[in-house]
Amino acid sequence: IDLAQSYHTHERYSHLSESISSWSYITSNNCSTGTWKKLDQTKIYIPNTGNWYNVSPDLMSLSNAPWGVCHVDSGGYLVVSSVQTILFMVLSSYLAECTGESKYKEAAINAAAYIKTWLLDSETSLVKDRSLHTRNAKEAYEAVLSCHLTGLVIEGFCVLSSITGDTEWNTLAIDISRSAMDYGEWHSSDGILVVGTDGDPSEDTFTKTMKGLLNRGLMNAYQRNRSNKPFCDLIRSYINVQVWSFP
């Protein structure tokens, strides 16, 4: 993602080439978007891999849904990964913006549709870390709200809206942004993001990563919505608080 963004900003062609190589590897090896075919309610066929995979009945209902990037566990069961799908959506969006090629835009739209359908929490509009595991129904449907994945989805939806002209994605990004900045369980009483801050904050690099990814998503929303002054003012104030909270 960073390499594709670097090309978009600085026109570093080696970075674009590496980003395309990563995208090609994912689409060839990680069962990305396609249509599932059922076999006796126990297996599904993934067209772009040419293989059948073990699937529990719990996941069969998703066979006609838009879906994302997968991997296969040690038991041969298919796992639809929320993290991989979100990263793939952001990468595809940037590659579409950089190259104008329709295959990247189509991949980004398909992955975003999966995220909208299965990963957005209906009550908070935030993003759930919800990898759909085909072996166990409980694993498939239990999920936690994720700060860093929320930031990535904001970024990806903003880019996707720019490349498609579909304002729905930008509206979703704004709604998710507002919810993320206002979600009390992620913040202290003075508005500081405190997700995962147990222990010494000076050594808590993952917490800083989560703050960074959320702030990065918000900055992308800011840059692509400059005409929305109240929204931009809200983001500016929020990020100022987060930056000054670092030790």
mmCIF file of C-alpha atoms in Angstrom:
data_model
loop_
_atom_site.group_PDB
_atom_site.id
_atom_site.type_symbol
_atom_site.label_atom_id
_atom_site.label_comp_id
_atom_site.label_asym_id
_atom_site.label_seq_id
_atom_site.Cartn_x
_atom_site.Cartn_y
_atom_site.Cartn_z
ATOM 1 C CA ILE A 1 0.000 0.000 0.000
ATOM 2 C CA ASP A 2 2.742 2.436 0.984
ATOM 3 C CA LEU A 3 4.670 1.686 -2.230
ATOM 4 C CA ALA A 4 1.594 2.352 -4.373
ATOM 5 C CA GLN A 5 0.904 5.555 -2.447
ATOM 6 C CA SER A 6 4.560 6.574 -2.844
ATOM 7 C CA TYR A 7 4.304 6.149 -6.610
ATOM 8 C CA HIS A 8 1.097 8.170 -6.662
ATOM 9 C CA THR A 9 2.778 10.989 -4.737
ATOM 10 C CA HIS A 10 6.364 10.875 -6.037
ATOM 11 C CA GLU A 11 6.121 8.896 -9.323
ATOM 12 C CA ARG A 12 8.651 6.301 -8.207
ATOM 13 C CA TYR A 13 8.125 3.646 -10.873
ATOM 14 C CA SER A 14 10.007 0.908 -8.992
ATOM 15 C CA HIS A 15 7.477 1.241 -6.184
ATOM 16 C CA LEU A 16 4.595 0.855 -8.624
ATOM 17 C CA SER A 17 6.172 -2.280 -10.069
ATOM 18 C CA GLU A 18 6.582 -3.850 -6.632
ATOM 19 C CA SER A 19 2.971 -2.986 -5.735
ATOM 20 C CA ILE A 20 1.700 -4.621 -8.918
ATOM 21 C CA SER A 21 3.790 -7.723 -8.184
ATOM 22 C CA SER A 22 2.247 -7.965 -4.709
ATOM 23 C CA TRP A 23 -1.259 -7.581 -6.135
ATOM 24 C CA SER A 24 -0.611 -10.254 -8.760
ATOM 25 C CA TYR A 25 0.698 -12.661 -6.138
ATOM 26 C CA ILE A 26 -2.403 -12.163 -3.983
ATOM 27 C CA THR A 27 -4.825 -12.676 -6.858
ATOM 28 C CA SER A 28 -2.969 -15.821 -7.955
ATOM 29 C CA ASN A 29 -2.474 -17.426 -4.550
ATOM 30 C CA ASN A 30 -5.017 -16.096 -2.060
ATOM 31 C CA CYS A 31 -8.414 -16.880 -3.559
ATOM 32 C CA SER A 32 -9.476 -13.289 -4.056
ATOM 33 C CA THR A 33 -12.893 -12.195 -5.251
ATOM 34 C CA GLY A 34 -14.964 -14.615 -7.281
ATOM 35 C CA THR A 35 -18.116 -16.744 -7.212
ATOM 36 C CA TRP A 36 -18.300 -19.796 -4.978
ATOM 37 C CA LYS A 37 -19.665 -23.040 -6.364
ATOM 38 C CA LYS A 38 -21.161 -25.574 -3.945
ATOM 39 C CA LEU A 39 -20.613 -29.327 -3.870
ATOM 40 C CA ASP A 40 -22.856 -31.350 -1.555
ATOM 41 C CA GLN A 41 -22.797 -28.542 1.040
ATOM 42 C CA THR A 42 -19.281 -29.577 2.088
ATOM 43 C CA LYS A 43 -16.887 -27.987 -0.401
ATOM 44 C CA ILE A 44 -16.632 -24.852 -2.501
ATOM 45 C CA TYR A 45 -14.805 -24.204 -5.740
ATOM 46 C CA ILE A 46 -12.761 -21.022 -6.169
ATOM 47 C CA PRO A 47 -12.490 -20.231 -9.898
ATOM 48 C CA ASN A 48 -9.188 -18.359 -9.895
ATOM 49 C CA THR A 49 -7.388 -21.129 -8.005
ATOM 50 C CA GLY A 50 -8.992 -24.075 -9.757
ATOM 51 C CA ASN A 51 -9.360 -25.896 -6.419
ATOM 52 C CA TRP A 52 -12.074 -27.242 -4.126
ATOM 53 C CA TYR A 53 -11.863 -26.368 -0.405
ATOM 54 C CA ASN A 54 -13.463 -27.816 2.718
ATOM 55 C CA VAL A 55 -16.271 -25.636 4.054
ATOM 56 C CA SER A 56 -18.648 -26.030 6.976
ATOM 57 C CA PRO A 57 -22.395 -25.508 6.382
ATOM 58 C CA ASP A 58 -22.155 -22.276 8.401
ATOM 59 C CA LEU A 59 -20.405 -20.498 5.543
ATOM 60 C CA MET A 60 -22.466 -21.883 2.679
ATOM 61 C CA SER A 61 -24.966 -19.017 2.992
ATOM 62 C CA LEU A 62 -22.249 -16.633 1.777
ATOM 63 C CA SER A 63 -21.890 -18.365 -1.569
ATOM 64 C CA ASN A 64 -23.511 -15.556 -3.544
ATOM 65 C CA ALA A 65 -22.169 -12.670 -1.458
ATOM 66 C CA PRO A 66 -19.322 -10.393 -2.480
ATOM 67 C CA TRP A 67 -16.299 -11.584 -0.587
ATOM 68 C CA GLY A 68 -12.598 -11.124 -0.104
ATOM 69 C CA VAL A 69 -9.108 -12.528 0.250
ATOM 70 C CA CYS A 70 -8.709 -15.976 1.746
ATOM 71 C CA HIS A 71 -6.129 -18.419 2.983
ATOM 72 C CA VAL A 72 -6.296 -22.117 3.742
ATOM 73 C CA ASP A 73 -5.602 -23.395 7.256
ATOM 74 C CA SER A 74 -3.650 -26.527 8.137
ATOM 75 C CA GLY A 75 -6.832 -28.620 7.975
ATOM 76 C CA GLY A 76 -7.623 -27.535 4.440
ATOM 77 C CA TYR A 77 -10.446 -25.219 5.511
ATOM 78 C CA LEU A 78 -10.916 -21.869 3.829
ATOM 79 C CA VAL A 79 -10.585 -18.722 5.961
ATOM 80 C CA VAL A 80 -11.830 -15.361 4.644
ATOM 81 C CA SER A 81 -9.500 -12.836 6.271
ATOM 82 C CA SER A 82 -10.766 -9.402 7.268
ATOM 83 C CA VAL A 83 -7.232 -7.989 7.500
ATOM 84 C CA GLN A 84 -6.110 -9.334 4.128
ATOM 85 C CA THR A 85 -9.313 -8.267 2.410
ATOM 86 C CA ILE A 86 -9.068 -4.716 3.738
ATOM 87 C CA LEU A 87 -5.407 -4.394 2.767
ATOM 88 C CA PHE A 88 -6.228 -5.791 -0.676
ATOM 89 C CA MET A 89 -9.049 -3.275 -1.100
ATOM 90 C CA VAL A 90 -6.763 -0.345 -0.263
ATOM 91 C CA LEU A 91 -3.959 -1.635 -2.510
ATOM 92 C CA SER A 92 -6.349 -2.240 -5.416
ATOM 93 C CA SER A 93 -7.826 1.247 -5.018
ATOM 94 C CA TYR A 94 -4.414 2.911 -5.168
ATOM 95 C CA LEU A 95 -3.329 0.799 -8.147
ATOM 96 C CA ALA A 96 -6.534 1.748 -9.961
ATOM 97 C CA GLU A 97 -5.827 5.403 -9.206
ATOM 98 C CA CYS A 98 -2.210 5.088 -10.355
ATOM 99 C CA THR A 99 -2.744 3.062 -13.537
ATOM 100 C CA GLY A 100 -6.364 3.573 -14.546
ATOM 101 C CA GLU A 101 -6.661 -0.163 -15.242
ATOM 102 C CA SER A 102 -10.123 -1.612 -14.774
ATOM 103 C CA LYS A 103 -8.960 -4.879 -13.186
ATOM 104 C CA TYR A 104 -7.730 -3.017 -10.109
ATOM 105 C CA LYS A 105 -10.914 -0.950 -9.849
ATOM 106 C CA GLU A 106 -13.073 -4.060 -10.167
ATOM 107 C CA ALA A 107 -11.066 -5.856 -7.469
ATOM 108 C CA ALA A 108 -11.339 -2.839 -5.154
ATOM 109 C CA ILE A 109 -15.114 -2.598 -5.661
ATOM 110 C CA ASN A 110 -15.600 -6.316 -4.968
ATOM 111 C CA ALA A 111 -13.474 -6.259 -1.830
ATOM 112 C CA ALA A 112 -15.177 -3.063 -0.625
ATOM 113 C CA ALA A 113 -18.585 -4.662 -1.160
ATOM 114 C CA TYR A 114 -17.520 -7.562 1.063
ATOM 115 C CA ILE A 115 -16.305 -5.121 3.732
ATOM 116 C CA LYS A 116 -19.544 -3.130 3.589
ATOM 117 C CA THR A 117 -21.660 -6.299 3.838
ATOM 118 C CA TRP A 118 -19.766 -8.280 6.466
ATOM 119 C CA LEU A 119 -17.292 -6.065 8.334
ATOM 120 C CA LEU A 120 -19.146 -2.825 9.146
ATOM 121 C CA ASP A 121 -20.838 -2.911 12.537
ATOM 122 C CA SER A 122 -24.505 -1.951 12.167
ATOM 123 C CA GLU A 123 -24.660 -0.126 15.506
ATOM 124 C CA THR A 124 -21.432 1.897 15.425
ATOM 125 C CA SER A 125 -20.450 1.959 11.705
ATOM 126 C CA LEU A 126 -16.964 0.892 12.806
ATOM 127 C CA VAL A 127 -14.992 -1.989 11.284
ATOM 128 C CA LYS A 128 -15.025 -5.455 12.804
ATOM 129 C CA ASP A 129 -12.014 -7.761 12.794
ATOM 130 C CA ARG A 130 -14.128 -10.665 11.638
ATOM 131 C CA SER A 131 -12.242 -13.335 9.729
ATOM 132 C CA LEU A 132 -14.826 -15.851 8.556
ATOM 133 C CA HIS A 133 -13.526 -19.297 9.470
ATOM 134 C CA THR A 134 -15.274 -22.142 7.704
ATOM 135 C CA ARG A 135 -14.490 -24.754 10.355
ATOM 136 C CA ASN A 136 -16.294 -23.256 13.329
ATOM 137 C CA ALA A 137 -19.481 -21.154 13.436
ATOM 138 C CA LYS A 138 -18.464 -19.381 16.637
ATOM 139 C CA GLU A 139 -15.152 -18.324 15.120
ATOM 140 C CA ALA A 140 -16.980 -17.198 12.005
ATOM 141 C CA TYR A 141 -19.381 -14.805 13.665
ATOM 142 C CA GLU A 142 -17.683 -13.456 16.804
ATOM 143 C CA ALA A 143 -15.848 -10.216 16.122
ATOM 144 C CA VAL A 144 -14.257 -7.215 17.815
ATOM 145 C CA LEU A 145 -14.231 -3.608 16.657
ATOM 146 C CA SER A 146 -10.804 -2.727 15.281
ATOM 147 C CA CYS A 147 -9.254 0.722 15.458
ATOM 148 C CA HIS A 148 -6.489 0.158 12.921
ATOM 149 C CA LEU A 149 -8.717 -1.676 10.428
ATOM 150 C CA THR A 150 -11.214 1.177 10.702
ATOM 151 C CA GLY A 151 -8.464 3.598 9.671
ATOM 152 C CA LEU A 152 -7.529 1.464 6.671
ATOM 153 C CA VAL A 153 -11.138 1.191 5.513
ATOM 154 C CA ILE A 154 -11.580 4.970 5.734
ATOM 155 C CA GLU A 155 -8.509 5.407 3.535
ATOM 156 C CA GLY A 156 -9.553 2.775 1.022
ATOM 157 C CA PHE A 157 -13.132 3.985 0.708
ATOM 158 C CA CYS A 158 -11.942 7.553 0.090
ATOM 159 C CA VAL A 159 -9.624 6.436 -2.713
ATOM 160 C CA LEU A 160 -12.309 4.145 -4.137
ATOM 161 C CA SER A 161 -14.787 7.002 -4.278
ATOM 162 C CA SER A 162 -12.242 9.097 -6.177
ATOM 163 C CA ILE A 163 -11.578 6.443 -8.816
ATOM 164 C CA THR A 164 -15.191 5.357 -9.336
ATOM 165 C CA GLY A 165 -17.026 8.645 -8.914
ATOM 166 C CA ASP A 166 -19.408 6.784 -6.602
ATOM 167 C CA THR A 167 -20.059 9.141 -3.687
ATOM 168 C CA GLU A 168 -21.505 6.312 -1.581
ATOM 169 C CA TRP A 169 -17.977 5.217 -0.635
ATOM 170 C CA ASN A 170 -16.990 8.726 0.406
ATOM 171 C CA THR A 171 -20.188 9.112 2.436
ATOM 172 C CA LEU A 172 -19.404 5.827 4.185
ATOM 173 C CA ALA A 173 -15.841 6.998 4.860
ATOM 174 C CA ILE A 174 -17.137 10.209 6.446
ATOM 175 C CA ASP A 175 -19.661 8.320 8.575
ATOM 176 C CA ILE A 176 -17.007 5.839 9.732
ATOM 177 C CA SER A 177 -14.601 8.699 10.473
ATOM 178 C CA ARG A 178 -17.114 10.521 12.663
ATOM 179 C CA SER A 179 -17.939 7.293 14.520
ATOM 180 C CA ALA A 180 -14.270 6.459 15.082
ATOM 181 C CA MET A 181 -13.455 9.889 16.504
ATOM 182 C CA ASP A 182 -16.494 9.725 18.787
ATOM 183 C CA TYR A 183 -16.320 6.106 19.983
ATOM 184 C CA GLY A 184 -15.979 6.346 23.761
ATOM 185 C CA GLU A 185 -14.534 2.889 24.372
ATOM 186 C CA TRP A 186 -11.472 3.775 22.289
ATOM 187 C CA HIS A 187 -10.794 7.114 24.011
ATOM 188 C CA SER A 188 -10.082 8.606 27.404
ATOM 189 C CA SER A 189 -12.292 11.326 28.848
ATOM 190 C CA ASP A 190 -10.035 13.977 27.259
ATOM 191 C CA GLY A 191 -10.290 12.450 23.802
ATOM 192 C CA ILE A 192 -6.982 10.568 23.656
ATOM 193 C CA LEU A 193 -7.024 7.250 21.807
ATOM 194 C CA VAL A 194 -6.204 4.627 24.442
ATOM 195 C CA VAL A 195 -6.827 1.315 22.656
ATOM 196 C CA GLY A 196 -4.253 -1.218 23.846
ATOM 197 C CA THR A 197 -2.303 1.166 26.059
ATOM 198 C CA ASP A 198 -1.573 -1.283 28.874
ATOM 199 C CA GLY A 199 2.023 -1.125 30.068
ATOM 200 C CA ASP A 200 4.705 1.415 29.239
ATOM 201 C CA PRO A 201 3.353 3.644 26.449
ATOM 202 C CA SER A 202 6.897 4.490 25.370
ATOM 203 C CA GLU A 203 7.375 0.811 24.422
ATOM 204 C CA ASP A 204 3.863 0.183 23.117
ATOM 205 C CA THR A 205 4.659 0.269 19.424
ATOM 206 C CA PHE A 206 1.458 -1.515 18.377
ATOM 207 C CA THR A 207 -0.654 1.157 20.048
ATOM 208 C CA LYS A 208 1.259 3.801 18.115
ATOM 209 C CA THR A 209 0.658 1.804 14.942
ATOM 210 C CA MET A 210 -3.070 1.735 15.626
ATOM 211 C CA LYS A 211 -3.097 5.467 16.258
ATOM 212 C CA GLY A 212 -1.058 5.994 13.123
ATOM 213 C CA LEU A 213 -3.371 3.961 10.898
ATOM 214 C CA LEU A 214 -6.497 5.655 12.192
ATOM 215 C CA ASN A 215 -4.901 9.098 11.837
ATOM 216 C CA ARG A 216 -3.667 8.165 8.366
ATOM 217 C CA GLY A 217 -7.177 7.210 7.295
ATOM 218 C CA LEU A 218 -8.573 10.415 8.741
ATOM 219 C CA MET A 219 -5.944 12.498 6.954
ATOM 220 C CA ASN A 220 -6.901 10.854 3.662
ATOM 221 C CA ALA A 221 -10.542 11.703 4.350
ATOM 222 C CA TYR A 222 -9.444 15.278 5.140
ATOM 223 C CA GLN A 223 -7.446 15.644 1.916
ATOM 224 C CA ARG A 224 -10.252 14.319 -0.273
ATOM 225 C CA ASN A 225 -13.027 16.349 1.399
ATOM 226 C CA ARG A 226 -11.506 19.809 1.662
ATOM 227 C CA SER A 227 -14.773 21.444 0.624
ATOM 228 C CA ASN A 228 -16.449 19.973 3.719
ATOM 229 C CA LYS A 229 -15.052 22.504 6.192
ATOM 230 C CA PRO A 230 -16.873 21.336 9.370
ATOM 231 C CA PHE A 231 -15.683 17.783 8.758
ATOM 232 C CA CYS A 232 -12.098 18.893 8.078
ATOM 233 C CA ASP A 233 -12.079 21.089 11.199
ATOM 234 C CA LEU A 234 -13.211 18.098 13.251
ATOM 235 C CA ILE A 235 -10.404 15.922 11.895
ATOM 236 C CA ARG A 236 -7.791 18.635 12.440
ATOM 237 C CA SER A 237 -8.794 19.057 16.070
ATOM 238 C CA TYR A 238 -8.869 15.303 16.670
ATOM 239 C CA ILE A 239 -5.431 14.639 15.169
ATOM 240 C CA ASN A 240 -3.899 17.538 17.109
ATOM 241 C CA VAL A 241 -5.024 15.859 20.335
ATOM 242 C CA GLN A 242 -3.569 12.493 19.271
ATOM 243 C CA VAL A 243 -0.230 13.906 18.145
ATOM 244 C CA TRP A 244 0.313 15.774 21.409
ATOM 245 C CA SER A 245 -0.531 12.626 23.389
ATOM 246 C CA PHE A 246 2.521 10.713 22.202
ATOM 247 C CA PRO A 247 5.208 10.408 24.899
#
